[in-house]
mmCIF file with all atom_site columns, C-alpha atoms in Angstrom:
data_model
loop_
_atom_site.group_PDB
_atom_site.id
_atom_site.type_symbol
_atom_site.label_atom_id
_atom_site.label_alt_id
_atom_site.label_comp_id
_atom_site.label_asym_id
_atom_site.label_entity_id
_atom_site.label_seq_id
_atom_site.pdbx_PDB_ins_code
_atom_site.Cartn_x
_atom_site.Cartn_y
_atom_site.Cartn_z
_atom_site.occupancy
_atom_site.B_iso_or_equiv
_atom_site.pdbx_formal_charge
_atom_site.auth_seq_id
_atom_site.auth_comp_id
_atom_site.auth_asym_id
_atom_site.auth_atom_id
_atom_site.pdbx_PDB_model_num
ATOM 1   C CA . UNK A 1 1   ? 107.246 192.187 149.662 1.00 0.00 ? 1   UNK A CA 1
ATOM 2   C CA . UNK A 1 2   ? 109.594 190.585 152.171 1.00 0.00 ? 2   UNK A CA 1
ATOM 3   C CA . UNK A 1 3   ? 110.146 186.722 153.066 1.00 0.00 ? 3   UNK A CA 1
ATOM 4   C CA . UNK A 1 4   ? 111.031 186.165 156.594 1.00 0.00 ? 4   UNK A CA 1
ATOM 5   C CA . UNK A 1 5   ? 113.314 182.813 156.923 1.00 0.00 ? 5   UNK A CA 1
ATOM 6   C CA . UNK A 1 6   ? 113.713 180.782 159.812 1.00 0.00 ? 6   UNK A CA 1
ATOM 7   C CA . UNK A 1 7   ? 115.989 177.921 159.759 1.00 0.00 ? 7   UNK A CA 1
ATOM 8   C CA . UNK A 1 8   ? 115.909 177.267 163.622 1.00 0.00 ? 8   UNK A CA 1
ATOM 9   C CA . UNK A 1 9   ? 112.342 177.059 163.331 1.00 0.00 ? 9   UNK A CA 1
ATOM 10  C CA . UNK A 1 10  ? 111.782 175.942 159.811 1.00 0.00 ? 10  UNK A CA 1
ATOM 11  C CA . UNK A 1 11  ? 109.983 178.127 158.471 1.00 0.00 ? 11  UNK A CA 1
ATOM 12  C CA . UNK A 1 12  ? 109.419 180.764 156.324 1.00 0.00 ? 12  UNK A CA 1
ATOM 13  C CA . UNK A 1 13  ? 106.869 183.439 156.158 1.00 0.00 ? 13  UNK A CA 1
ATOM 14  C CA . UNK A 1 14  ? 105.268 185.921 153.512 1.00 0.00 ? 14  UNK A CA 1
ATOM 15  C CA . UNK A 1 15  ? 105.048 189.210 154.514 1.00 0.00 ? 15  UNK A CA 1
ATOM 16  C CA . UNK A 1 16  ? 103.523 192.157 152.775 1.00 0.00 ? 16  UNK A CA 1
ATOM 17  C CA . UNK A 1 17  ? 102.768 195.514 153.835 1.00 0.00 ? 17  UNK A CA 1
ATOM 18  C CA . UNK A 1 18  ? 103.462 194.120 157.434 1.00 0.00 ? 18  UNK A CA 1
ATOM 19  C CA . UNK A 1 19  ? 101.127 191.591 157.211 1.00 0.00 ? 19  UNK A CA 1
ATOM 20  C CA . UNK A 1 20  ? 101.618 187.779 157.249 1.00 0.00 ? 20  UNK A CA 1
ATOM 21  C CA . UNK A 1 21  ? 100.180 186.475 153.401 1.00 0.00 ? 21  UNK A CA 1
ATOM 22  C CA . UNK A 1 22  ? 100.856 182.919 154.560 1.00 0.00 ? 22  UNK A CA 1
ATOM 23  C CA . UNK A 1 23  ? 103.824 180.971 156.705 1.00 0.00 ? 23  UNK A CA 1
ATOM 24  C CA . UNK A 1 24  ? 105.278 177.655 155.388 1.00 0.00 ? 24  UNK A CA 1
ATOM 25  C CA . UNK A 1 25  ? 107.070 174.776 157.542 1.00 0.00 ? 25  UNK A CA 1
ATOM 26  C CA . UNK A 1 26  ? 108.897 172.299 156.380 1.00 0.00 ? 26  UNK A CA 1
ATOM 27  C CA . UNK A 1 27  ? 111.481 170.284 157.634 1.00 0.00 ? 27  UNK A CA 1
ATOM 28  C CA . UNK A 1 28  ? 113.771 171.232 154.789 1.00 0.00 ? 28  UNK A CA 1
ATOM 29  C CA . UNK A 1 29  ? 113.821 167.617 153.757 1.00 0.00 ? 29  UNK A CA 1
ATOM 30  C CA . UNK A 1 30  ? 110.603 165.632 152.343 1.00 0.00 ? 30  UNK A CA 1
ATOM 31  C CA . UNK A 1 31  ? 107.668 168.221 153.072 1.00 0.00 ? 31  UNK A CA 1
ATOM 32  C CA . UNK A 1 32  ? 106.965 171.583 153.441 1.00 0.00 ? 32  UNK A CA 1
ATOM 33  C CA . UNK A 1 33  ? 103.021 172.772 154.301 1.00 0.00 ? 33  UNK A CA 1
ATOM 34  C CA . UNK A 1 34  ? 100.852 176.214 154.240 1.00 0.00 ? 34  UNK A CA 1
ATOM 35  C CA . UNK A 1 35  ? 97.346  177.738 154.107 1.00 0.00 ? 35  UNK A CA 1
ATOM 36  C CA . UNK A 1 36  ? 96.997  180.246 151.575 1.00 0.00 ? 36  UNK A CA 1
ATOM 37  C CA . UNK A 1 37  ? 93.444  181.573 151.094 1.00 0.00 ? 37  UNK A CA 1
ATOM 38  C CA . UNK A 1 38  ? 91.734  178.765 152.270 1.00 0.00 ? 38  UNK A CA 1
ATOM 39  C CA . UNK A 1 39  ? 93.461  176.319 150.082 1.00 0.00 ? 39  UNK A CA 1
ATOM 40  C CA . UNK A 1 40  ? 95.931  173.737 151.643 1.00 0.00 ? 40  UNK A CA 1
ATOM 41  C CA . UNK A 1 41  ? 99.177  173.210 149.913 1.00 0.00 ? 41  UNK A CA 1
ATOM 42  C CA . UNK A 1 42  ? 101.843 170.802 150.513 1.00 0.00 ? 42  UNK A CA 1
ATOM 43  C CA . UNK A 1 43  ? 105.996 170.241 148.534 1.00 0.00 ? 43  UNK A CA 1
ATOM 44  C CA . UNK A 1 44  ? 106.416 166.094 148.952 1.00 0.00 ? 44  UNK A CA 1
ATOM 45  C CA . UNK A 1 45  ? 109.796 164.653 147.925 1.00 0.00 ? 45  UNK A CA 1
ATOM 46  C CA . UNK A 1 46  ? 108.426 162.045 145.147 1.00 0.00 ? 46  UNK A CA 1
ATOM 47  C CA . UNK A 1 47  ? 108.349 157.937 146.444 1.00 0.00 ? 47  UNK A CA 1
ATOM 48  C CA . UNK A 1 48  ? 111.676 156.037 144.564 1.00 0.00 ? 48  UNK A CA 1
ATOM 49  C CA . UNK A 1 49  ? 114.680 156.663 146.151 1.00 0.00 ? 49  UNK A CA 1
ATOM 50  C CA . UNK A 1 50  ? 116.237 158.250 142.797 1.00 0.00 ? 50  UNK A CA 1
ATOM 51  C CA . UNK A 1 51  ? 113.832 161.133 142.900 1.00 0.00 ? 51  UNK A CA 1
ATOM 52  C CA . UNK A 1 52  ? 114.321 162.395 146.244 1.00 0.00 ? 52  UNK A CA 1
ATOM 53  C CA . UNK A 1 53  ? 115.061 165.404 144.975 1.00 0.00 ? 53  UNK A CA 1
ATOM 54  C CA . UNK A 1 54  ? 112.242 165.864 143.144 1.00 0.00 ? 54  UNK A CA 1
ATOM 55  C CA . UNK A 1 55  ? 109.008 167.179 144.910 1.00 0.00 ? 55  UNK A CA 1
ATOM 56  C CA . UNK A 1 56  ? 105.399 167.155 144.020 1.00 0.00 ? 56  UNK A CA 1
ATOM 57  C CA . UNK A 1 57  ? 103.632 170.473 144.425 1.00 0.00 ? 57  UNK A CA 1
ATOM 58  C CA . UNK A 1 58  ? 100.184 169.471 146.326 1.00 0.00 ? 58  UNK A CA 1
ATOM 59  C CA . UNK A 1 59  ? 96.605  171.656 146.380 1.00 0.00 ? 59  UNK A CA 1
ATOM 60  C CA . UNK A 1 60  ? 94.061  170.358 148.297 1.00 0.00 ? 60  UNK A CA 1
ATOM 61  C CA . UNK A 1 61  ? 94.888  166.746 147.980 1.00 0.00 ? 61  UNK A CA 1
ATOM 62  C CA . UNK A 1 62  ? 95.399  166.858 144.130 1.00 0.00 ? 62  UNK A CA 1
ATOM 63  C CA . UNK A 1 63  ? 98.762  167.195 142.920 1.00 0.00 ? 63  UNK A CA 1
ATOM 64  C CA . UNK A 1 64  ? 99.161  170.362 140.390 1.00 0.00 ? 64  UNK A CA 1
ATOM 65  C CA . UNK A 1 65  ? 102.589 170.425 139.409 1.00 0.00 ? 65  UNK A CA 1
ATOM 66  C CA . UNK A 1 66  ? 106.213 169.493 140.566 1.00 0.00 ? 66  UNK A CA 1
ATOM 67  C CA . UNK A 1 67  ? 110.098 170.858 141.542 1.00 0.00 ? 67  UNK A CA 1
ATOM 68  C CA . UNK A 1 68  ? 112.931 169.349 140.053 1.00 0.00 ? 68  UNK A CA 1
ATOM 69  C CA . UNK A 1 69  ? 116.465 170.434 140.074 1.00 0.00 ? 69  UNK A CA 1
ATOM 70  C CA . UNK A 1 70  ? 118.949 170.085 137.220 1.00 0.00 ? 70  UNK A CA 1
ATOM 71  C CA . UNK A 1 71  ? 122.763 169.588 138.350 1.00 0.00 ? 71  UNK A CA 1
ATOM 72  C CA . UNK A 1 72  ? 123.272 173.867 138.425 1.00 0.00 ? 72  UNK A CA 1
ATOM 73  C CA . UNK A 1 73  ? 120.819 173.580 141.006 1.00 0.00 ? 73  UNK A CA 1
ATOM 74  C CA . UNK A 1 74  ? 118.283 175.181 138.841 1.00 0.00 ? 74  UNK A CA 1
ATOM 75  C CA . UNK A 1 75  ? 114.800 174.781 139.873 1.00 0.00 ? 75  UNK A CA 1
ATOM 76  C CA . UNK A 1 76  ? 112.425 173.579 137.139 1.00 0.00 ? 76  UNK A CA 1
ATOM 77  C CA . UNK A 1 77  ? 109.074 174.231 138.497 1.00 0.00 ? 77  UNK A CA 1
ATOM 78  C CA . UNK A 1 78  ? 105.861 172.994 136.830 1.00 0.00 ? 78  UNK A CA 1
ATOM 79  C CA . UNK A 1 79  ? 102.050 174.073 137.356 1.00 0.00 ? 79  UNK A CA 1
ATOM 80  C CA . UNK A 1 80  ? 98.857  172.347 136.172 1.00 0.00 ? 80  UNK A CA 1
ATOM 81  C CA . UNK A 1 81  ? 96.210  174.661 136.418 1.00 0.00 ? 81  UNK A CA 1
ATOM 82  C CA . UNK A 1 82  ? 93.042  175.494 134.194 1.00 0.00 ? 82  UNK A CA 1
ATOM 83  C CA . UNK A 1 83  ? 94.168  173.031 132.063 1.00 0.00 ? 83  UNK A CA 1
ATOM 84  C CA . UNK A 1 84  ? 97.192  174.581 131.321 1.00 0.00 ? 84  UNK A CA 1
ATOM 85  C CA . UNK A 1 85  ? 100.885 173.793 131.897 1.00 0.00 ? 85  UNK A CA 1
ATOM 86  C CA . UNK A 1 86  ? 103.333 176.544 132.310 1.00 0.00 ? 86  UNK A CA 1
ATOM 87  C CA . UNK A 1 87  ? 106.825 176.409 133.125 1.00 0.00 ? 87  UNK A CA 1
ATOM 88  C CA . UNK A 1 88  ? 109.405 178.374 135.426 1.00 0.00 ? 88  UNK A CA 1
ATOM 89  C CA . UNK A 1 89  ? 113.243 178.273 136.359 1.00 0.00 ? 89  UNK A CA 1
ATOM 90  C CA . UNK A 1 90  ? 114.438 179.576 139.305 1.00 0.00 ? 90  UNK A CA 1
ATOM 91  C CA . UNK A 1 91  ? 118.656 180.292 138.671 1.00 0.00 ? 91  UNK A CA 1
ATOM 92  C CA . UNK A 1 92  ? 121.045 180.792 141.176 1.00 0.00 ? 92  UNK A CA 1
ATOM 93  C CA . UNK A 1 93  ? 123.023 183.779 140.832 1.00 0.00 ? 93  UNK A CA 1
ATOM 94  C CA . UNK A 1 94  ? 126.113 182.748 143.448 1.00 0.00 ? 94  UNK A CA 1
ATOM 95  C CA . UNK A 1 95  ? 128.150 185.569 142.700 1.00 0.00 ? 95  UNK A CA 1
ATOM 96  C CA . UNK A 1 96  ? 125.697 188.237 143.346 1.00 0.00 ? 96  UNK A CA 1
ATOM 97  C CA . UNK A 1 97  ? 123.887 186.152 145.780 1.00 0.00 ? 97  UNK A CA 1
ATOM 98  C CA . UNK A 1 98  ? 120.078 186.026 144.606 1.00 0.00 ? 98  UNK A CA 1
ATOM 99  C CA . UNK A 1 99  ? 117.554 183.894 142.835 1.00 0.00 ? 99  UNK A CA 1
ATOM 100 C CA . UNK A 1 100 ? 116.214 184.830 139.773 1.00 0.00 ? 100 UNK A CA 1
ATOM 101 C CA . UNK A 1 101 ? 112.519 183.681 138.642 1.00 0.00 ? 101 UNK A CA 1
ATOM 102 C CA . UNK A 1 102 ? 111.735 183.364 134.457 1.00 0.00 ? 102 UNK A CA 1
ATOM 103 C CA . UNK A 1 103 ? 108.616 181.604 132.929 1.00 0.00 ? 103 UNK A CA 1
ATOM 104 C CA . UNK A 1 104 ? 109.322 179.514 130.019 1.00 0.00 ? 104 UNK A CA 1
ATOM 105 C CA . UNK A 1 105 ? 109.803 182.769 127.633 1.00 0.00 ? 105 UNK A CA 1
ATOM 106 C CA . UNK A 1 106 ? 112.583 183.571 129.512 1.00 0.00 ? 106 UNK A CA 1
ATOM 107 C CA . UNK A 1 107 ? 110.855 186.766 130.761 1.00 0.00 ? 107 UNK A CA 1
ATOM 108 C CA . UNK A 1 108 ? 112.364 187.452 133.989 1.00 0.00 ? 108 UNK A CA 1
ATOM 109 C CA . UNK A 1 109 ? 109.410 187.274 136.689 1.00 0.00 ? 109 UNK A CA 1
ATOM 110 C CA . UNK A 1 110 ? 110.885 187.925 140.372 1.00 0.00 ? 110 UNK A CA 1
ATOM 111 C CA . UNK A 1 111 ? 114.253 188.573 142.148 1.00 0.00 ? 111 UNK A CA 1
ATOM 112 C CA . UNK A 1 112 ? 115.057 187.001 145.415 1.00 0.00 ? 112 UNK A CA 1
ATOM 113 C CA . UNK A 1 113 ? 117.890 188.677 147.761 1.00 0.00 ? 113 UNK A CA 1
ATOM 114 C CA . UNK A 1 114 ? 118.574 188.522 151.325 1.00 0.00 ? 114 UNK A CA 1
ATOM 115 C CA . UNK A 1 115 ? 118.641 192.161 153.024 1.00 0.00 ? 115 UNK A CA 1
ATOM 116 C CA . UNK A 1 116 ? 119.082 191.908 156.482 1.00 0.00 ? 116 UNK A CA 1
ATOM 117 C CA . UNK A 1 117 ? 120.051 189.438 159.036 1.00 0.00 ? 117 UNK A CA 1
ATOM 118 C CA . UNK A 1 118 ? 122.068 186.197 160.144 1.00 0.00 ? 118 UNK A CA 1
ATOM 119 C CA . UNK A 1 119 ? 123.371 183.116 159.311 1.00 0.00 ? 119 UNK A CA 1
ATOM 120 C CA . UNK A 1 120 ? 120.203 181.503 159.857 1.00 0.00 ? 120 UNK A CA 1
ATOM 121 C CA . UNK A 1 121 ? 116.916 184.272 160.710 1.00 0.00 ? 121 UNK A CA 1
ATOM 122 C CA . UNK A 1 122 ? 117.254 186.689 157.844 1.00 0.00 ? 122 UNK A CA 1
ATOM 123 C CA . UNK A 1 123 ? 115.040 188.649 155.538 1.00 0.00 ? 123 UNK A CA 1
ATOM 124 C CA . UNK A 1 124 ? 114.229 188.216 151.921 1.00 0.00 ? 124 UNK A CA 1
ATOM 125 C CA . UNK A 1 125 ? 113.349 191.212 149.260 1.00 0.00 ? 125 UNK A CA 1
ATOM 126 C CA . UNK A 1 126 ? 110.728 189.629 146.573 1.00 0.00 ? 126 UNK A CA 1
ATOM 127 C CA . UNK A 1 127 ? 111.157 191.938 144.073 1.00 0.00 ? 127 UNK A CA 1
ATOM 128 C CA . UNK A 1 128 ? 108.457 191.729 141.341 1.00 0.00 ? 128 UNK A CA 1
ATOM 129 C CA . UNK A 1 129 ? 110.435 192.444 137.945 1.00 0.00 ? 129 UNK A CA 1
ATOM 130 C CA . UNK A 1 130 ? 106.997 191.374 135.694 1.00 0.00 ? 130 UNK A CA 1
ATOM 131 C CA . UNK A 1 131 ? 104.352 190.321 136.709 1.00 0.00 ? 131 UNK A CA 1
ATOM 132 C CA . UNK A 1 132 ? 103.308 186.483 135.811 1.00 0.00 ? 132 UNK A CA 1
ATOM 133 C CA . UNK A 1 133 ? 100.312 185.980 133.328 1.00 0.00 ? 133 UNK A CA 1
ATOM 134 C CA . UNK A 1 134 ? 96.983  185.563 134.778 1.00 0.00 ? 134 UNK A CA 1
ATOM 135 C CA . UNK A 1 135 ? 96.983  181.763 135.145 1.00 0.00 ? 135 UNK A CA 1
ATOM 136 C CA . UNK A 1 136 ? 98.473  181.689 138.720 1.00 0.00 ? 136 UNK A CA 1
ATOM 137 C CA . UNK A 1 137 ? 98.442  184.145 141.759 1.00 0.00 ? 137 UNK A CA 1
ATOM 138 C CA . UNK A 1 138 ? 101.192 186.350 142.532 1.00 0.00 ? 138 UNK A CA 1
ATOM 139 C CA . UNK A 1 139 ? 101.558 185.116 145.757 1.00 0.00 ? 139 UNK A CA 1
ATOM 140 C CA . UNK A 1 140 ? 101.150 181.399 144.559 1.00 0.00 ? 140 UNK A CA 1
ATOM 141 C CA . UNK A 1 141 ? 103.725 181.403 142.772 1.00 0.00 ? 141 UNK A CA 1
ATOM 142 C CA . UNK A 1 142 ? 105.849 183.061 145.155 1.00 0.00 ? 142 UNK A CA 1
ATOM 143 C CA . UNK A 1 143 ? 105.010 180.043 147.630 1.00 0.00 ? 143 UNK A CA 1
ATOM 144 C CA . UNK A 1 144 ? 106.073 177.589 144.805 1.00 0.00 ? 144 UNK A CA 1
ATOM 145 C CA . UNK A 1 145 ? 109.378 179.490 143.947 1.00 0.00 ? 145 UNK A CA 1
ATOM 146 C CA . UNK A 1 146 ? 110.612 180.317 147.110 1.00 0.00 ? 146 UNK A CA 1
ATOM 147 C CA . UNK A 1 147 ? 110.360 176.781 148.618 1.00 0.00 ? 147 UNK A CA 1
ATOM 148 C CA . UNK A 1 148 ? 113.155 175.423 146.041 1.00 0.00 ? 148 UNK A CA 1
ATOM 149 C CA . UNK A 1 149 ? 115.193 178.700 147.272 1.00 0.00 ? 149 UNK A CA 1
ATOM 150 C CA . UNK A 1 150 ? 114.630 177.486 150.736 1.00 0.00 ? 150 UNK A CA 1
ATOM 151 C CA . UNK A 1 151 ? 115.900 174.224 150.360 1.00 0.00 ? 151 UNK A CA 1
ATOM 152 C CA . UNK A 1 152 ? 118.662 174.963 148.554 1.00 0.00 ? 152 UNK A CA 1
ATOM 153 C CA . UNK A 1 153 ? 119.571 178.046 151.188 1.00 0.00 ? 153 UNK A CA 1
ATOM 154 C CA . UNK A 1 154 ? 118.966 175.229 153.957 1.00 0.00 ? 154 UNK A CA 1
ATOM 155 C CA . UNK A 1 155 ? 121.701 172.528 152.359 1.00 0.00 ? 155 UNK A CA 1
ATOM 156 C CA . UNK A 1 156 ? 124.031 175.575 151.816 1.00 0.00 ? 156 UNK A CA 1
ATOM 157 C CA . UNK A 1 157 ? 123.548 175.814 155.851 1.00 0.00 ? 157 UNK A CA 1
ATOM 158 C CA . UNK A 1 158 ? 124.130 172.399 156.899 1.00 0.00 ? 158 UNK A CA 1
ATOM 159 C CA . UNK A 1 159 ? 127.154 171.691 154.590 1.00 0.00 ? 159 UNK A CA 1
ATOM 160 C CA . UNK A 1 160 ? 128.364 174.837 156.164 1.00 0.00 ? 160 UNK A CA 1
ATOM 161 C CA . UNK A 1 161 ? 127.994 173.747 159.291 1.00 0.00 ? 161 UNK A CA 1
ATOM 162 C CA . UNK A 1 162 ? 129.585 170.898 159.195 1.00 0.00 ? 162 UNK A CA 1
ATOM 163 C CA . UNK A 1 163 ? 132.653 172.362 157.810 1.00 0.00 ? 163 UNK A CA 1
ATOM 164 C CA . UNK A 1 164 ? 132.017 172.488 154.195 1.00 0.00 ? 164 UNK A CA 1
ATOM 165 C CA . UNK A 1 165 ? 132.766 175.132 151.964 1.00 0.00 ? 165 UNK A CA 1
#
């Protein structure tokens, strides 16, 4: 499974087997939006000015979970669903330049790392290291792990661009 990223564009888009599973924009700062399977989901940064970094994860109008970022720039991701709660951190791994995906055991889900392309259009490898329990679809959760990756790949960009290091 590949992720296509777009930062001229702001987007980024799901790809598997050549085919598009769903494309998200966002505009990298207080929402992101997508269709996947019929169901409408939306990332909103959170109301009070202290918790801008903090987004709600929206389906269909209800909100099912939520992104938050501790000061590694870990992404603490948490999903409502069936009446269950279930946990995930997505780690930056700087040095070998990837994001890593674990579920609240610690059991290492998916691995994120670009393959091909530019400063700002370039291609992601999903690799699926274990598959998640039943409670959420693959491709869900991809959706909801990627977009913290996607932010944090976006402020990497601008900082860089304006001459940071």
């Amino acid at each position: 499974m590949n992720i296509k990223t777009d930062f001229n564009k702001y987007y980024f888009e799901i790809i598997e087997n050549g085919n598009s599973i769903c494309k998200l924009t966002s505009d990298s700062n207080s929402i992101g939006k997508t269709n996947y399977l019929g169901d409408s989901i939306e990332f909103k940064t959170k109301d009070k000015w202290w918790e801008r970094y903090q987004y709600s994860i929206i389906k269909n109008s209800k909100t099912i979970g939520s992104i938050n970022f501790n000061w590694l720039l870990d992404s603490i991701i948490t999903i409502n669903q069936k009446g269950l709660e279930k946990k995930y951190i997505l780690k930056i791994n700087t040095f070998k330049q990837e994001f890593n995906l674990y579920d609240d055991n610690k059991i290492h889900l998916l691995k994120y790392k670009k393959t091909k392309g530019d400063f700002s259009i370039f291609e992601i490898n999903c690799k699926i290291i274990k598959q998640p329990e039943e409670m959420i679809d693959l491709n869900e959760l991809i959706i909801y792990s990627y977009y913290p990756a996607f932010l944090i790949m976006h402020g990497t960009l601008i900082n860089q661009m304006n001459g940071g290091g």
